[in-house]
JSON list of C-alpha atoms in Angstrom, two decimals:
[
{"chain": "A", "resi": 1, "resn": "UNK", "atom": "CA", "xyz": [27.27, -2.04, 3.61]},
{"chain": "A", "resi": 2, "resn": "UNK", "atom": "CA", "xyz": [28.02, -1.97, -0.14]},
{"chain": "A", "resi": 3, "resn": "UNK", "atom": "CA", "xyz": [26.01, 0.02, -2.65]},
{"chain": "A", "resi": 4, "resn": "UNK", "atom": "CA", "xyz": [24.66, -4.02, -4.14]},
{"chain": "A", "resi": 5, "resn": "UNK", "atom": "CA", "xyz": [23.26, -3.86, -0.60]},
{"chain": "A", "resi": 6, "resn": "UNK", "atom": "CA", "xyz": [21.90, -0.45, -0.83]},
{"chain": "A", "resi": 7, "resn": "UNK", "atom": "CA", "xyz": [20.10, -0.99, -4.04]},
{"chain": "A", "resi": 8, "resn": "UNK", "atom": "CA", "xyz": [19.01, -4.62, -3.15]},
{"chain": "A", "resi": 9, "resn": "UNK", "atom": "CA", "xyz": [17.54, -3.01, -0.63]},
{"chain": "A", "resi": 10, "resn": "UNK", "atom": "CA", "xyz": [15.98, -0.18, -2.10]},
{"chain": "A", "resi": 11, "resn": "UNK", "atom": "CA", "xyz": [14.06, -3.27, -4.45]},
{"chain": "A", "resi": 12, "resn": "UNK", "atom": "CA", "xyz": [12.96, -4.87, -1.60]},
{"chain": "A", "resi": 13, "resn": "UNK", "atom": "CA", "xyz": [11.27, -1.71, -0.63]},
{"chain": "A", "resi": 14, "resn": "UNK", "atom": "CA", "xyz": [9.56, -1.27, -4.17]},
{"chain": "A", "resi": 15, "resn": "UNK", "atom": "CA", "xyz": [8.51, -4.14, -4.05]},
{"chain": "A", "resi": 16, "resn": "UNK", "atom": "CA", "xyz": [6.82, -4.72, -1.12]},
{"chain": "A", "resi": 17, "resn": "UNK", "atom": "CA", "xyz": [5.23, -1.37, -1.19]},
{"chain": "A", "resi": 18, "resn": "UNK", "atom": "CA", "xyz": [4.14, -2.44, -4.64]},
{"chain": "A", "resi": 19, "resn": "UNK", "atom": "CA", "xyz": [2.75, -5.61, -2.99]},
{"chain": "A", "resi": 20, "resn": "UNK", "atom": "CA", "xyz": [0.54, -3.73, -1.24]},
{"chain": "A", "resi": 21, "resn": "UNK", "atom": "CA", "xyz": [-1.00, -1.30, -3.89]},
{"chain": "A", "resi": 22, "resn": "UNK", "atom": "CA", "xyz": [-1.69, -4.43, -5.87]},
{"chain": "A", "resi": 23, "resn": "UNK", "atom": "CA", "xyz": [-3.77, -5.43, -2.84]},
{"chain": "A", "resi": 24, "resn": "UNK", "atom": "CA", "xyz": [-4.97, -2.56, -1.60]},
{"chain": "A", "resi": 25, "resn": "UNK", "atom": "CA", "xyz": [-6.24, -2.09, -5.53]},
{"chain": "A", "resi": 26, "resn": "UNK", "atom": "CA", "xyz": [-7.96, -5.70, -5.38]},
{"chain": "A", "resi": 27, "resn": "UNK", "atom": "CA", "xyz": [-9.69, -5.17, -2.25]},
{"chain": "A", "resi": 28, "resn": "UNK", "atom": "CA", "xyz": [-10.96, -1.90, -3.36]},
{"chain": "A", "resi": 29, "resn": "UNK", "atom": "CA", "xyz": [-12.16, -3.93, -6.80]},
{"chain": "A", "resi": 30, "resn": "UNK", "atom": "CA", "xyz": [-13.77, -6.96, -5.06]},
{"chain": "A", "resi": 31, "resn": "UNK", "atom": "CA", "xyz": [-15.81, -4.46, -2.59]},
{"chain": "A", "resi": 32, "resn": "UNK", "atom": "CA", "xyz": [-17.60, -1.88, -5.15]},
{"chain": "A", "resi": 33, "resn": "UNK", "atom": "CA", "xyz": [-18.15, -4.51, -7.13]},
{"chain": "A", "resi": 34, "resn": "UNK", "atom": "CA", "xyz": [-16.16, -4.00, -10.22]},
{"chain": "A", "resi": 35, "resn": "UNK", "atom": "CA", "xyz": [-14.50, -7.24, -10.22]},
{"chain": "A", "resi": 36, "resn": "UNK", "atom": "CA", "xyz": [-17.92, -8.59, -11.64]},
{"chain": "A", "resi": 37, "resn": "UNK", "atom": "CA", "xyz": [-18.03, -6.03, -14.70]},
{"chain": "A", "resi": 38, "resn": "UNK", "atom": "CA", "xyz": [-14.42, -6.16, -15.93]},
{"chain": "A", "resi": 39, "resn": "UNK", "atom": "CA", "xyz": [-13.82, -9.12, -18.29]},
{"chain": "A", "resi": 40, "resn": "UNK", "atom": "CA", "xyz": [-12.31, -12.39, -16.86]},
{"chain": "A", "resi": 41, "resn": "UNK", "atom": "CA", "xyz": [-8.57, -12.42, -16.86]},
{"chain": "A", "resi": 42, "resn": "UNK", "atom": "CA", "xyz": [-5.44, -13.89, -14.70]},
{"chain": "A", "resi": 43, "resn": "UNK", "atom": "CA", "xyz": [-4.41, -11.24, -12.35]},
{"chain": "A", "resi": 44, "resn": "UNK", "atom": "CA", "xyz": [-0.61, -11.37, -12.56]},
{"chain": "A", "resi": 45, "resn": "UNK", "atom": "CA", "xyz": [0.50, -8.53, -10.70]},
{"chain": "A", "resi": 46, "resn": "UNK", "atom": "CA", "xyz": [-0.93, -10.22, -7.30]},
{"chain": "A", "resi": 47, "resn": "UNK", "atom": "CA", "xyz": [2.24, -12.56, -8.21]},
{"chain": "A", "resi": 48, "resn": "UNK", "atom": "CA", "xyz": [4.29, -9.05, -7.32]},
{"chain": "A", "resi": 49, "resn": "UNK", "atom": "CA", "xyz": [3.73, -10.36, -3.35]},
{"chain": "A", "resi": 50, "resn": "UNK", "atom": "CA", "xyz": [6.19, -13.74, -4.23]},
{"chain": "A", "resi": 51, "resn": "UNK", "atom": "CA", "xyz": [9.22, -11.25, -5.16]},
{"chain": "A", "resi": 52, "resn": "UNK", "atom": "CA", "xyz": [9.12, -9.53, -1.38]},
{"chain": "A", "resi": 53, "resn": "UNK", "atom": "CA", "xyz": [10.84, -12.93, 0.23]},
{"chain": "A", "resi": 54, "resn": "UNK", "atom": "CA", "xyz": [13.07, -13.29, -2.99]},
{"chain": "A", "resi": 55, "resn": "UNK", "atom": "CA", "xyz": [14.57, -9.13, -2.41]},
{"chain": "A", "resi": 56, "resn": "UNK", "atom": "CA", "xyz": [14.55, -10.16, 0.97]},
{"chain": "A", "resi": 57, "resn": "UNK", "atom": "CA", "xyz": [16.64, -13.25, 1.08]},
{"chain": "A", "resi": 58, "resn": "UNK", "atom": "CA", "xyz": [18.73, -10.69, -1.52]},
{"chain": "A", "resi": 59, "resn": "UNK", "atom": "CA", "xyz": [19.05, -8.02, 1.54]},
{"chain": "A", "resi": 60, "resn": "UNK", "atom": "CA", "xyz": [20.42, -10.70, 3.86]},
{"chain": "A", "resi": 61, "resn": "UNK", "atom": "CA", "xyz": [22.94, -11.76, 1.45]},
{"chain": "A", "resi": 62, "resn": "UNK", "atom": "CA", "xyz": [24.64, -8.77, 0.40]},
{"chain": "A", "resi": 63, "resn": "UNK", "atom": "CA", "xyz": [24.34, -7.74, 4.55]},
{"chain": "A", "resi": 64, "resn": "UNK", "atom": "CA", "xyz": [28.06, -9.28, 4.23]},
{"chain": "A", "resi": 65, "resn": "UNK", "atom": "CA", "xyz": [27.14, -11.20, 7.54]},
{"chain": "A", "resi": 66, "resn": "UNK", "atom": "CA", "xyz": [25.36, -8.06, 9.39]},
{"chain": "A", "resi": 67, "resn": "UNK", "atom": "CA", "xyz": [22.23, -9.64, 8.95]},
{"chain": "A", "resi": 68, "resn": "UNK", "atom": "CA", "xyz": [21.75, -13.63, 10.26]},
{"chain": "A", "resi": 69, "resn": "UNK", "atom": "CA", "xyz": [19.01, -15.83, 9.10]},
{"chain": "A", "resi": 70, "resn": "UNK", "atom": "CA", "xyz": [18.43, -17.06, 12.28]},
{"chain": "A", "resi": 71, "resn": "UNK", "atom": "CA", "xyz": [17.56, -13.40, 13.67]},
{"chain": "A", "resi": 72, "resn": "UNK", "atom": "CA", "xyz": [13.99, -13.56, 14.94]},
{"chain": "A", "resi": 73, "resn": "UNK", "atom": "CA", "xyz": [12.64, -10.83, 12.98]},
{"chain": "A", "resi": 74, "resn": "UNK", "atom": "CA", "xyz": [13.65, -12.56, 9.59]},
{"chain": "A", "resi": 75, "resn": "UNK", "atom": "CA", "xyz": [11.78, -15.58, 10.71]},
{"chain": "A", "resi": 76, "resn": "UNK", "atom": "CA", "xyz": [8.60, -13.36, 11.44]},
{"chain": "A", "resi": 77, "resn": "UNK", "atom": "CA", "xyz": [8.42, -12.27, 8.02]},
{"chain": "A", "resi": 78, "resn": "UNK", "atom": "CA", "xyz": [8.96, -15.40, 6.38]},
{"chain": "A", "resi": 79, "resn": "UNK", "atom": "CA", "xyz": [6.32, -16.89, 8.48]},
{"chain": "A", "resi": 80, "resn": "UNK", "atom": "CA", "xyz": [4.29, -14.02, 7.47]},
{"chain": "A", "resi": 81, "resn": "UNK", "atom": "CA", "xyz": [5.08, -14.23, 4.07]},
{"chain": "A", "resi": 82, "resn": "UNK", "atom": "CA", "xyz": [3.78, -18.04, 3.96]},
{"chain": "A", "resi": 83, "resn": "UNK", "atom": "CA", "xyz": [0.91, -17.33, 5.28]},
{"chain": "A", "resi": 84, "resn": "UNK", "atom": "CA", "xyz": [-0.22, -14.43, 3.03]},
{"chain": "A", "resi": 85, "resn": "UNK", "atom": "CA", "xyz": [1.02, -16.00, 0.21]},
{"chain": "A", "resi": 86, "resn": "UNK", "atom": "CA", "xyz": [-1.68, -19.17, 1.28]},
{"chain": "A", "resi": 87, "resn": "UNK", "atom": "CA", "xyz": [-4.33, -16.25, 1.71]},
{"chain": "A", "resi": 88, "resn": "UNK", "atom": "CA", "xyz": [-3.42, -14.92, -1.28]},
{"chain": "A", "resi": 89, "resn": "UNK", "atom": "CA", "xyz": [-3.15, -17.79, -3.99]},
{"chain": "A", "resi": 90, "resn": "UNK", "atom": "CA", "xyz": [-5.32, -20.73, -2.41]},
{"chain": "A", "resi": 91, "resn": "UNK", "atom": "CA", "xyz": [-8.47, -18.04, -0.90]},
{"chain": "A", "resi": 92, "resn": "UNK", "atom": "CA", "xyz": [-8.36, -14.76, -2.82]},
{"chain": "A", "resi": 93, "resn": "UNK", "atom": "CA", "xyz": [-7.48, -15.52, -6.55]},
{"chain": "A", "resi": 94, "resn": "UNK", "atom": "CA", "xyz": [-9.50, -18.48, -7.08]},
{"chain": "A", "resi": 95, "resn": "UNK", "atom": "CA", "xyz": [-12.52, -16.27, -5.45]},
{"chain": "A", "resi": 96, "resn": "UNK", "atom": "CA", "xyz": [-11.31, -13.30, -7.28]},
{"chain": "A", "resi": 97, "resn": "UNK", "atom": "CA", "xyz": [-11.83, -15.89, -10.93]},
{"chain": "A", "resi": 98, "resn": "UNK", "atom": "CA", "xyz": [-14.89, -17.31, -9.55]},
{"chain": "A", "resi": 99, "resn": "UNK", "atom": "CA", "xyz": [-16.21, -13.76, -8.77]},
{"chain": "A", "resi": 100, "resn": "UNK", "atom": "CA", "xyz": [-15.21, -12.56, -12.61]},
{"chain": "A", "resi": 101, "resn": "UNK", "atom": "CA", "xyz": [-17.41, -15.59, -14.43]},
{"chain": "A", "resi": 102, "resn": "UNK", "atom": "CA", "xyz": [-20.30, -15.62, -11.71]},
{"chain": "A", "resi": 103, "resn": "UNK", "atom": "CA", "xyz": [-20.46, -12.53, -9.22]},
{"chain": "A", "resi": 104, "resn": "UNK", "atom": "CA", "xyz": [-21.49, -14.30, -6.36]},
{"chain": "A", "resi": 105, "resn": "UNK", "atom": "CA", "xyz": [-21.53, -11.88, -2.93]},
{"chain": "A", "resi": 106, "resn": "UNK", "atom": "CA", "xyz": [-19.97, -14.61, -1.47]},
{"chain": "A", "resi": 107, "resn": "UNK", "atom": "CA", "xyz": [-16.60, -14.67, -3.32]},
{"chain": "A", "resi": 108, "resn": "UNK", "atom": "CA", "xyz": [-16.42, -10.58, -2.69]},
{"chain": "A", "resi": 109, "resn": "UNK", "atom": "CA", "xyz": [-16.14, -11.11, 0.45]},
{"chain": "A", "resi": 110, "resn": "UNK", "atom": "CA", "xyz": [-13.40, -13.32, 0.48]},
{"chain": "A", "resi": 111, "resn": "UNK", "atom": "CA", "xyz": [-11.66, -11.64, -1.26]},
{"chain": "A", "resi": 112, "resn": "UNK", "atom": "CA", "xyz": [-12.06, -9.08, 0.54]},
{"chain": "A", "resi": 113, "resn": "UNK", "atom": "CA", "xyz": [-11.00, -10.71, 3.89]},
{"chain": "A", "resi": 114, "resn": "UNK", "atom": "CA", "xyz": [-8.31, -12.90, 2.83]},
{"chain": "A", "resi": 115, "resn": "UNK", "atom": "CA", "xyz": [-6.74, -9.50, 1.21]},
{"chain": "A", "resi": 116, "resn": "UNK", "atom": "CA", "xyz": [-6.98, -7.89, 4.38]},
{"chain": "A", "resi": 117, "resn": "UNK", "atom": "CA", "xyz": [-6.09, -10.55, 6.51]},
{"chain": "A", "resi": 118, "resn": "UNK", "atom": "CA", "xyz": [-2.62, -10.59, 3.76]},
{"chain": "A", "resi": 119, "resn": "UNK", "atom": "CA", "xyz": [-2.40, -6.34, 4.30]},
{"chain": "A", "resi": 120, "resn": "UNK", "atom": "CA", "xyz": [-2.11, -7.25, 8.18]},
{"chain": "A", "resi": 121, "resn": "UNK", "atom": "CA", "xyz": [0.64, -10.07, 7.85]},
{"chain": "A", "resi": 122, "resn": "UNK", "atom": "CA", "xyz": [2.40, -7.87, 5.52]},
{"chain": "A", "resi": 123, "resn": "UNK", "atom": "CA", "xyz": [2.13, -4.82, 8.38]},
{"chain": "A", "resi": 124, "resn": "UNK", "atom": "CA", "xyz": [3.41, -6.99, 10.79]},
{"chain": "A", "resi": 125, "resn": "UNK", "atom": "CA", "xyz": [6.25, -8.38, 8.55]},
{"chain": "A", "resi": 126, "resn": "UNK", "atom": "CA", "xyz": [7.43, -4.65, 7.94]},
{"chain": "A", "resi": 127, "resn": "UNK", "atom": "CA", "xyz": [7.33, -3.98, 11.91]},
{"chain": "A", "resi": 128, "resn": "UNK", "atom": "CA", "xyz": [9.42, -6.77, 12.18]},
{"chain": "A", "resi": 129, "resn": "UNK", "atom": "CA", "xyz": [11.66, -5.39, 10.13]},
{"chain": "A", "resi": 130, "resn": "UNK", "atom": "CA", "xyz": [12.19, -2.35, 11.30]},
{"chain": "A", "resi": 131, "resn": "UNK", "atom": "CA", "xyz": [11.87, -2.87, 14.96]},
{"chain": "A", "resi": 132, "resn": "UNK", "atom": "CA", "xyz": [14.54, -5.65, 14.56]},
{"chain": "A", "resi": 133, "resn": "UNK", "atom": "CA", "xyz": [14.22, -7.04, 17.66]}
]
């Protein structure tokens, strides 16, 4: 492995972990309720999740050939990735902006549940990953 690998890598990690404190944050905001206090505004660091497949494919290609797209585990998290990425932008911002102008229950909660449902595809994408089948 070269040290491009190493640090490519080490993003990825960043990254994703950064992914999930973003989350982790917006859950947390959507379920006390201070989502509906703070003044309406696009959340941009939700787009951190759409850099975790871009350090990815960067991990495979400075693997110098150790690491194959067509290994399962890559196709797990990309799958994953898809699908949180749906959850995130298509269910839990546009209920996250409706939630900011109105503060309907409704909206809190799915936020709330398309966040977690995202938390759990990103768990199972870093299992993937490390179990490597």
């Amino acid at each position: 492995m070269s040290i491009l690998h190493g640090v490519v890598f080490v993003a990825h990690l960043v990254v994703s972990f950064g992914t999930v404190v973003v989350l982790l944050v917006m859950r947390y905001d959507a379920q006390s309720g201070r989502l509906t206090t703070s003044p309406p505004r696009r959340n941009l660091a939700v787009r951190l999740a759409h850099l975790v497949p871009v350090t990815g494919a960067g991990v495979v290609v400075t693997s110098h050939g150790e690491m194959r797209w067509s290994a399962s585990w890559i196709a797990v998290g990309a799958v994953c990735y898809v699908v949180a990425a749906y959850l995130i932008e298509c269910r839990a911002v546009p209920a996250e902006r409706r939630l900011r102008h109105h503060g309907v229950a409704s909206d809190a909660r799915i936020v709330v549940k398309s966040v977690e449902w995202s938390l759990a595809l990103f768990a199972v994408a870093a299992l993937a990953m490390l179990v490597q089948w």
